[in-house]
PDB file of N, CA and C in Angstrom:
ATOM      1  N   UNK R   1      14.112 -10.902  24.811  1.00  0.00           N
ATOM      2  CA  UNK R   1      13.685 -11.418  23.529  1.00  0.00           C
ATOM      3  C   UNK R   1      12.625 -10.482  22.949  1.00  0.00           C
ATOM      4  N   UNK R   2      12.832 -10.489  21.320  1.00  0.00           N
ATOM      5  CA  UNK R   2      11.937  -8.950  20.832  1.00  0.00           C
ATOM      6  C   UNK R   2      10.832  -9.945  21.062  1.00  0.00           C
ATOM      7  N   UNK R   3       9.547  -9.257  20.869  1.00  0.00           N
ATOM      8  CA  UNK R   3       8.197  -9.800  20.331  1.00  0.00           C
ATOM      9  C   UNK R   3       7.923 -10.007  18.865  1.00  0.00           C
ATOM     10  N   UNK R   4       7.181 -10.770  18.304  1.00  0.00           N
ATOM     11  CA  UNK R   4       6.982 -11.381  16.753  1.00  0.00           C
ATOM     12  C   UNK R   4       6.165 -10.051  16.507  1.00  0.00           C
ATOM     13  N   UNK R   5       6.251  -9.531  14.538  1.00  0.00           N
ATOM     14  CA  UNK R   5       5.558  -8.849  14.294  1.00  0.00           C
ATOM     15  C   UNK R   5       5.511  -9.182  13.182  1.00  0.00           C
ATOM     16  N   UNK R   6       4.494 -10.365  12.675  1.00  0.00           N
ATOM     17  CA  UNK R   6       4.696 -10.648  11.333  1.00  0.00           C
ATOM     18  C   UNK R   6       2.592 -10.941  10.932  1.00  0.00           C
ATOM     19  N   UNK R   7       2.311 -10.327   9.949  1.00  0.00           N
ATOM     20  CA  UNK R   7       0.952 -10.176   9.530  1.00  0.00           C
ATOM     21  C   UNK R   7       0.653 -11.018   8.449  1.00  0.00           C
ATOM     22  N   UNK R   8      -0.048 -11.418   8.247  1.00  0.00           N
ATOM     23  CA  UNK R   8      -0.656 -12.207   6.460  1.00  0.00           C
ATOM     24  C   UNK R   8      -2.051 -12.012   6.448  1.00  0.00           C
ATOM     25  N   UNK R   9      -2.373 -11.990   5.632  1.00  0.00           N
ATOM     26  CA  UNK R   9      -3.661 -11.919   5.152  1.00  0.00           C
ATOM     27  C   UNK R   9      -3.911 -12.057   3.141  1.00  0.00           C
ATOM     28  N   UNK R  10      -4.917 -11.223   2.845  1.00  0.00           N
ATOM     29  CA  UNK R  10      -5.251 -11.689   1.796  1.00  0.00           C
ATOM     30  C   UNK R  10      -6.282 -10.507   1.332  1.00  0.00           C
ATOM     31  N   UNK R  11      -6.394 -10.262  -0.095  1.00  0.00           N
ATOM     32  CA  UNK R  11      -7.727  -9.440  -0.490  1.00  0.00           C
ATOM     33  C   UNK R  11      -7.406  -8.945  -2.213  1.00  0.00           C
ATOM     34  N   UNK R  12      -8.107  -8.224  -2.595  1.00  0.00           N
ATOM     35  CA  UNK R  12      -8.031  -7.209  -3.647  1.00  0.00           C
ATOM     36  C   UNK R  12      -7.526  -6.032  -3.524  1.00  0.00           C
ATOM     37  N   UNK R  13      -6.832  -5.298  -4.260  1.00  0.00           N
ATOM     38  CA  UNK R  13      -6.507  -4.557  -4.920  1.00  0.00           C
ATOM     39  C   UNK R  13      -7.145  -3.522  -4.896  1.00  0.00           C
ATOM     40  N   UNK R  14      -7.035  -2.388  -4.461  1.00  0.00           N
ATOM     41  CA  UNK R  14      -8.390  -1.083  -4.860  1.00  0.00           C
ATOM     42  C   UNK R  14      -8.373  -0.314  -5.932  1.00  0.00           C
ATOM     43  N   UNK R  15      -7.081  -0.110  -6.390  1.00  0.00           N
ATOM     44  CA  UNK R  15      -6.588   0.412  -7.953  1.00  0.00           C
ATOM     45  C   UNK R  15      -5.156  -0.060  -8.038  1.00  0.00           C
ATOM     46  N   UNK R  16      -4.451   0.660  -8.969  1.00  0.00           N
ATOM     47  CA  UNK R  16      -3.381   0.279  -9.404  1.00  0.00           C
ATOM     48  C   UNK R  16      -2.389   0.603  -8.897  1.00  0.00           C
ATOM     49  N   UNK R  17      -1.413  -0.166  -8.178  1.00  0.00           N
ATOM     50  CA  UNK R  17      -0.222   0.725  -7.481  1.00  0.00           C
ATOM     51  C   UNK R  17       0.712   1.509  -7.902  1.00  0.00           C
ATOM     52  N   UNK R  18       1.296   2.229  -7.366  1.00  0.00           N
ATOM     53  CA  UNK R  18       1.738   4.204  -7.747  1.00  0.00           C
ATOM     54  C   UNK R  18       3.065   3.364  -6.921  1.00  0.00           C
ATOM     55  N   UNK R  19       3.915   3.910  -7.760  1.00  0.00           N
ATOM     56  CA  UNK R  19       5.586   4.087  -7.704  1.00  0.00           C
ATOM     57  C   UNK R  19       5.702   5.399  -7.144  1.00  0.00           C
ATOM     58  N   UNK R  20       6.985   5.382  -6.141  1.00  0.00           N
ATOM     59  CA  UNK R  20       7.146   6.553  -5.917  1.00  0.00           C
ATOM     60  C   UNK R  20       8.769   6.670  -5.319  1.00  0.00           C
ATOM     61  N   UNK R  21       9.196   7.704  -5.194  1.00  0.00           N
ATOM     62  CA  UNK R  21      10.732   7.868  -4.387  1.00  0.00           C
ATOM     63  C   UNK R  21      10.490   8.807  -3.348  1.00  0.00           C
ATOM     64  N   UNK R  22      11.350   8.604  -2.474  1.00  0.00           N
ATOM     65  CA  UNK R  22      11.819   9.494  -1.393  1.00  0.00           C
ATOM     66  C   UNK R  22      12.629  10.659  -1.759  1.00  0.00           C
ATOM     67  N   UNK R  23      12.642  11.606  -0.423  1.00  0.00           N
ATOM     68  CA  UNK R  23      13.355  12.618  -0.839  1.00  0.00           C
ATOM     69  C   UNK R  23      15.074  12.206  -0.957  1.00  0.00           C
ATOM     70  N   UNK R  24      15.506  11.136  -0.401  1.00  0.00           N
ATOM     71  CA  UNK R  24      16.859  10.358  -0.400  1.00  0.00           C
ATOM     72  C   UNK R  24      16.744   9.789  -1.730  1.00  0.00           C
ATOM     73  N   UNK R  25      15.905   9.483  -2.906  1.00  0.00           N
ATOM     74  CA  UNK R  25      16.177   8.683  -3.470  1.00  0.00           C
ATOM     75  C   UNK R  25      15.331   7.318  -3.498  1.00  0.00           C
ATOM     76  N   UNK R  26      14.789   6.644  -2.397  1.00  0.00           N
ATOM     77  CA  UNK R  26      14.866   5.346  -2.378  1.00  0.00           C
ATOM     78  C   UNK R  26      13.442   5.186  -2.992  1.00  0.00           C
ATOM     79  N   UNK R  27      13.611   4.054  -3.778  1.00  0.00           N
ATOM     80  CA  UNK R  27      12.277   3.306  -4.310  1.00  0.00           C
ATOM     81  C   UNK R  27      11.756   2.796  -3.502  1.00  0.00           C
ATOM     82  N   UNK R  28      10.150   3.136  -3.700  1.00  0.00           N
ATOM     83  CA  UNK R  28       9.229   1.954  -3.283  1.00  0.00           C
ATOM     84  C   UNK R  28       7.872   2.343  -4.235  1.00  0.00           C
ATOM     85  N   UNK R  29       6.785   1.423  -3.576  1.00  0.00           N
ATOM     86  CA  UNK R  29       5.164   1.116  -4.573  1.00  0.00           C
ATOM     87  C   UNK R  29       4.546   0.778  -3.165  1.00  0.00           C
ATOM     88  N   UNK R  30       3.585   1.691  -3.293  1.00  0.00           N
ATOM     89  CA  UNK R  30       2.397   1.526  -2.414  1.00  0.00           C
ATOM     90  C   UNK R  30       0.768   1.174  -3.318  1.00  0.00           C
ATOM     91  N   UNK R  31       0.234   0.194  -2.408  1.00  0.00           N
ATOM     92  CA  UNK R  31      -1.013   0.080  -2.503  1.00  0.00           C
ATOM     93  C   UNK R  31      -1.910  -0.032  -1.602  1.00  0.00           C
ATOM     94  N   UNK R  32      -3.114  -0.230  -2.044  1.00  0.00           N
ATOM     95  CA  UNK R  32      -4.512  -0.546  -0.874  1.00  0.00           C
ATOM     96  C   UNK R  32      -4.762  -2.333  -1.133  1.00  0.00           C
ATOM     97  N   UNK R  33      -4.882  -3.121  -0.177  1.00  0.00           N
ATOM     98  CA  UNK R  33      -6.078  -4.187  -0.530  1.00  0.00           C
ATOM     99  C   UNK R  33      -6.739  -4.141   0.349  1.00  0.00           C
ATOM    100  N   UNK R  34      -8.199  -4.601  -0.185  1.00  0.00           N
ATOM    101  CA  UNK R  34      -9.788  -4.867   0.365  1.00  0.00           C
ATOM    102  C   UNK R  34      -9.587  -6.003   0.843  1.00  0.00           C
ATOM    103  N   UNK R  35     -10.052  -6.238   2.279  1.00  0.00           N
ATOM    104  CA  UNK R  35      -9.889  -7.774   2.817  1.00  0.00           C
ATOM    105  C   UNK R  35     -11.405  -8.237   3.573  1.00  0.00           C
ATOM    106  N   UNK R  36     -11.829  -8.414   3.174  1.00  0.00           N
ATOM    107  CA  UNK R  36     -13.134  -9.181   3.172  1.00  0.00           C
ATOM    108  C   UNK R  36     -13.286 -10.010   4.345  1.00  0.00           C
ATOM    109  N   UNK R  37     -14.218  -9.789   5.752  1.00  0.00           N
ATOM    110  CA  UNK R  37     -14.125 -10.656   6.766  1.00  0.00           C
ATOM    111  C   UNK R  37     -15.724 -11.021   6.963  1.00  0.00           C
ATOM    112  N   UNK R  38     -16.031 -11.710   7.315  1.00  0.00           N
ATOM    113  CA  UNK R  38     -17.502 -12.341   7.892  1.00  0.00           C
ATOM    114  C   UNK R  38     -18.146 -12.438   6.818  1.00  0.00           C
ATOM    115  N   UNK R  39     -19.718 -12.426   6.948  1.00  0.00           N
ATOM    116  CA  UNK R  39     -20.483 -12.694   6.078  1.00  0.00           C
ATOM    117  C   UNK R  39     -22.096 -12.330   6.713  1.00  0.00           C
ATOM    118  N   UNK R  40     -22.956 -11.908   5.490  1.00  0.00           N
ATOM    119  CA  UNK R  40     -24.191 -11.465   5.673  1.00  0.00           C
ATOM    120  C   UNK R  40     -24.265  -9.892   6.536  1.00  0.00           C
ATOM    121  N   UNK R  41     -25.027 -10.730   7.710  1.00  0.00           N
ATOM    122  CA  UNK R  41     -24.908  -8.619   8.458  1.00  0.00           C
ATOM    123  C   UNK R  41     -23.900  -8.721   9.236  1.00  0.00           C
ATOM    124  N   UNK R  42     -23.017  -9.872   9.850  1.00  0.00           N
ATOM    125  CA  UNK R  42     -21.659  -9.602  10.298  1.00  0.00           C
ATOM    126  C   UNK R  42     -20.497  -9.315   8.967  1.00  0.00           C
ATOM    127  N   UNK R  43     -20.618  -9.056   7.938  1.00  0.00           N
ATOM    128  CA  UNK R  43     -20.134  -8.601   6.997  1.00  0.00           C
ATOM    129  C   UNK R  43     -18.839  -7.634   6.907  1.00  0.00           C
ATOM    130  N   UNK R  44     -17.944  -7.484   6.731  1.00  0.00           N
ATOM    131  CA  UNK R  44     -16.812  -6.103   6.979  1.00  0.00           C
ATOM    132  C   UNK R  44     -16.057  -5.815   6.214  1.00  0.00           C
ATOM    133  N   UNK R  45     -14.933  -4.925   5.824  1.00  0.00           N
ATOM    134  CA  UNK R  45     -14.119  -4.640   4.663  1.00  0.00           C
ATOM    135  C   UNK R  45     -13.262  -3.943   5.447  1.00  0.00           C
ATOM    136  N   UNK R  46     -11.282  -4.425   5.800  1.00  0.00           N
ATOM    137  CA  UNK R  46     -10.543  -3.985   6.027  1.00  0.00           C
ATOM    138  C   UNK R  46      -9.929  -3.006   5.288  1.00  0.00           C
ATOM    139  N   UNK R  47      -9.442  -2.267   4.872  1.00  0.00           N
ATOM    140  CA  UNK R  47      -9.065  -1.716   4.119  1.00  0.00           C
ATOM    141  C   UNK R  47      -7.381  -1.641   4.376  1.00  0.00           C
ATOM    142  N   UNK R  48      -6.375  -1.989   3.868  1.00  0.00           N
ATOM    143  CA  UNK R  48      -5.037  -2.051   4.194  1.00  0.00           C
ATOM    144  C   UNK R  48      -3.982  -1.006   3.593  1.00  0.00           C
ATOM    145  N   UNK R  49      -2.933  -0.249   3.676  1.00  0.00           N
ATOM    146  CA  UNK R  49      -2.238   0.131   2.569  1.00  0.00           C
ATOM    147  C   UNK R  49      -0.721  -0.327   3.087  1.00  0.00           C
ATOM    148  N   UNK R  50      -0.535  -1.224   2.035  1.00  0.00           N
ATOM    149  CA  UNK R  50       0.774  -1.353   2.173  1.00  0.00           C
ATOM    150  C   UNK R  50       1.880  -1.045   1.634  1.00  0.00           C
ATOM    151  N   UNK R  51       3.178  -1.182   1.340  1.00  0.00           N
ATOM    152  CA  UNK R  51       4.412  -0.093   1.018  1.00  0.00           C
ATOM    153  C   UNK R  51       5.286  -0.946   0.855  1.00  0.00           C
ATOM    154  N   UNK R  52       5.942  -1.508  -0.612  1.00  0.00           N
ATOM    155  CA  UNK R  52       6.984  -2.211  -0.898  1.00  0.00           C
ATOM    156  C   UNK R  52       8.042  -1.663  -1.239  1.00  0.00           C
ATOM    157  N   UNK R  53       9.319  -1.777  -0.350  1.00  0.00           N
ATOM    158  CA  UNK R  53      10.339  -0.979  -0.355  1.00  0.00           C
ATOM    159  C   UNK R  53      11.291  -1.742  -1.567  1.00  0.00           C
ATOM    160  N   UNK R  54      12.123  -1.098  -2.389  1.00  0.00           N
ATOM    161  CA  UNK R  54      13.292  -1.390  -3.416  1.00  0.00           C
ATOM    162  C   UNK R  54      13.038  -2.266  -4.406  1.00  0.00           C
ATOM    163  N   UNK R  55      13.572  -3.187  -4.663  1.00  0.00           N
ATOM    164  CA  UNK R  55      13.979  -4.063  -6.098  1.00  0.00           C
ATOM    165  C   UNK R  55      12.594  -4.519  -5.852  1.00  0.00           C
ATOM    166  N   UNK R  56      11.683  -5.236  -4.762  1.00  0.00           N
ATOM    167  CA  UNK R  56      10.357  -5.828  -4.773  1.00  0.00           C
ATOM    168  C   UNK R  56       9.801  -5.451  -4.952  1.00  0.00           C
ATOM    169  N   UNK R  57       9.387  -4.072  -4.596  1.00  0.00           N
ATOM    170  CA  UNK R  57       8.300  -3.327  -5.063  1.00  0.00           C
ATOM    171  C   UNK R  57       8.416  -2.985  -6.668  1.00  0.00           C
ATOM    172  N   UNK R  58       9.330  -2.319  -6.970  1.00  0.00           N
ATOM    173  CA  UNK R  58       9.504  -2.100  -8.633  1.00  0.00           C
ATOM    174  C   UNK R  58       9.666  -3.242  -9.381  1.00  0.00           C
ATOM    175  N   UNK R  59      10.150  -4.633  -8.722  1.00  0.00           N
ATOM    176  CA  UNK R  59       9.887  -5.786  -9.858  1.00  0.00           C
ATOM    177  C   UNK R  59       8.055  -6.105  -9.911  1.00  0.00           C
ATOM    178  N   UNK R  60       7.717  -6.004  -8.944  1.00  0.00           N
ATOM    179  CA  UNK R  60       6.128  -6.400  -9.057  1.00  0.00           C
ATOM    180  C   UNK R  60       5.276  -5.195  -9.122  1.00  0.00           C
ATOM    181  N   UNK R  61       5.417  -4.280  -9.613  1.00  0.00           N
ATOM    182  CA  UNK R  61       4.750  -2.598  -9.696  1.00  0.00           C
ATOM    183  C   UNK R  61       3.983  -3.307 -11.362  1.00  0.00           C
ATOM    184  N   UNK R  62       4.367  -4.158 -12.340  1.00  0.00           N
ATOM    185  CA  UNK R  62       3.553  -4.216 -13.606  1.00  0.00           C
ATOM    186  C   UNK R  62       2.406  -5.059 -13.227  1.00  0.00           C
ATOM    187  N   UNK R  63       2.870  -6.385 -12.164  1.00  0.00           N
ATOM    188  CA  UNK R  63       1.572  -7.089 -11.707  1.00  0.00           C
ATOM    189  C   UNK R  63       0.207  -6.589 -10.815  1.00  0.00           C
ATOM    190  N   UNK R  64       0.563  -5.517 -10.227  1.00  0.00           N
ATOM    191  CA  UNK R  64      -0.372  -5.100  -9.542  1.00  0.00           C
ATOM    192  C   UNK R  64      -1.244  -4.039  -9.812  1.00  0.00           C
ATOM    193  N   UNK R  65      -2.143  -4.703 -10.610  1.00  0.00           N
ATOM    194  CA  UNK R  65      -3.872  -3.712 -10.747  1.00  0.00           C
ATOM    195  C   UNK R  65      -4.660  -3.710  -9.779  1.00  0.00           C
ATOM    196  N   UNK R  66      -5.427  -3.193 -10.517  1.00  0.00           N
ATOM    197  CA  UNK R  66      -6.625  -3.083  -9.828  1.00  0.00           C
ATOM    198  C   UNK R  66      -8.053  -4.315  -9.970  1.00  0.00           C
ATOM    199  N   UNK R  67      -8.097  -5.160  -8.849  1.00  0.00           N
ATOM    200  CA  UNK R  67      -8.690  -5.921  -8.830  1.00  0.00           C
ATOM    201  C   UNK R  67      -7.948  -7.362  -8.377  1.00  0.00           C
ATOM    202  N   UNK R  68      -6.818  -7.045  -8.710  1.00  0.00           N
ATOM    203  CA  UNK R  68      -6.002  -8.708  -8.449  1.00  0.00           C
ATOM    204  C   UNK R  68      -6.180  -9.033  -7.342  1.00  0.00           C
ATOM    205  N   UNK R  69      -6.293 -10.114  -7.152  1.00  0.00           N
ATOM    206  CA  UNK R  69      -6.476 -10.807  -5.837  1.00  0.00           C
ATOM    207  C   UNK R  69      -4.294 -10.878  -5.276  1.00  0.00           C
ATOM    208  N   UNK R  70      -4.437 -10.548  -4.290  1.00  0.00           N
ATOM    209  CA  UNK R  70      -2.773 -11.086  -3.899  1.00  0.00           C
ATOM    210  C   UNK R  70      -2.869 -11.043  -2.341  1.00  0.00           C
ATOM    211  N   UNK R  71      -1.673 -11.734  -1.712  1.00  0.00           N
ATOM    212  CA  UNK R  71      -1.804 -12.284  -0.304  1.00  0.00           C
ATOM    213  C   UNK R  71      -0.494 -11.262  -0.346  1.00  0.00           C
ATOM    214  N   UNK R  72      -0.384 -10.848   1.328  1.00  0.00           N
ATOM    215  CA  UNK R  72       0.811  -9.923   2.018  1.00  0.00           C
ATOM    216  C   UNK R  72       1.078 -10.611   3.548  1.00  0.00           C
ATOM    217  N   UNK R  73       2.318 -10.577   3.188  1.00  0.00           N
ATOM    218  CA  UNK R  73       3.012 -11.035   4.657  1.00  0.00           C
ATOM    219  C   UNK R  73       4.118  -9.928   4.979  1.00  0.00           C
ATOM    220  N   UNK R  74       4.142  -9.268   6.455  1.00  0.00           N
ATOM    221  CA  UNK R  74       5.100  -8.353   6.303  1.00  0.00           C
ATOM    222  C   UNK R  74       4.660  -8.137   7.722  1.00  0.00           C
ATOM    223  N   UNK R  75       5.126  -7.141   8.262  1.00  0.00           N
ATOM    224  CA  UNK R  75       5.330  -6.102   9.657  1.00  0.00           C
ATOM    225  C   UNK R  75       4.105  -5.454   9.513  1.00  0.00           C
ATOM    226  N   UNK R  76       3.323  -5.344  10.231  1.00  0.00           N
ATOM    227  CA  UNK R  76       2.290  -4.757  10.284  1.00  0.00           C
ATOM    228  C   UNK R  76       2.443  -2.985  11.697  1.00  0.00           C
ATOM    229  N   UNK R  77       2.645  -1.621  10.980  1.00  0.00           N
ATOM    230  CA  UNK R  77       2.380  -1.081  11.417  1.00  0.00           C
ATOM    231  C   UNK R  77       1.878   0.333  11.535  1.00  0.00           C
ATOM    232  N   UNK R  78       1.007   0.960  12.591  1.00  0.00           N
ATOM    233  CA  UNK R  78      -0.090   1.600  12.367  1.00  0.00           C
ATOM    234  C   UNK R  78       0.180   3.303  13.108  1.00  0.00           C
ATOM    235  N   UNK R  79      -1.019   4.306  12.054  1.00  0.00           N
ATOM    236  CA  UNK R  79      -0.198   5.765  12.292  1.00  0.00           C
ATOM    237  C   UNK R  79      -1.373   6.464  12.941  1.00  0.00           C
ATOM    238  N   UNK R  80      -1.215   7.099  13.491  1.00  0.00           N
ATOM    239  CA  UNK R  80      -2.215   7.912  14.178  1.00  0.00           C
ATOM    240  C   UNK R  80      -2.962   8.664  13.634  1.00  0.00           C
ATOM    241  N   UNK R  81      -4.019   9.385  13.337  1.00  0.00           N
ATOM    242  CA  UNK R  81      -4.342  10.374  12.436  1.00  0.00           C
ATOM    243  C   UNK R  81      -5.304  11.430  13.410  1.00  0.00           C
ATOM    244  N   UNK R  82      -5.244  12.704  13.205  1.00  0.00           N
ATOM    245  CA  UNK R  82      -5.351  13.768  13.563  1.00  0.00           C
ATOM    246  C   UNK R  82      -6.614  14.961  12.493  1.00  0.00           C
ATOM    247  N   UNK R  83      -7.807  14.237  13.482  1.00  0.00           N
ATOM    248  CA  UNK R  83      -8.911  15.348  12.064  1.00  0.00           C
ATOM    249  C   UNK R  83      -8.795  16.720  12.440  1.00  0.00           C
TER     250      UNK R  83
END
């Protein structure tokens, strides 16, 4: 049996999401949201970027500015980076 990989959360917007295609062609819209955890000096700011593939991403590419509050449920997964 696979293991569950399903995420939700919640936040703002950091700017406006950017449309983009692949070298195949395929649509999608990426953005950032700010997700806000604790409070006072336990205080924190996730920072997320997520990636809406085809008809979803380009039907909701006019709703998403900068600042909107919106919730994400999806697969959550993460890339290595190399300074």
């Amino acid at each position: 049996m696979a293991d569950i990989n399903t995420w939700t959360f919640s936040g703002r917007l950091t700017k406006d999401a950017e449309a983009k295609v692949t070298n195949t062609g395929s649509d999608f819209v990426q953005f950032t949201v700010a997700n806000n955890t604790g409070f006072g000096t336990k205080a924190q700011v996730l920072f997320v970027q997520v990636t809406l593939w085809g008809k979803a991403g380009m039907n909701l590419l006019p709703y998403l500015k900068k600042g909107k509050n919106v919730a994400v449920t999806g697969e959550l997964k993460t890339h290595d980076w190399v300074s």
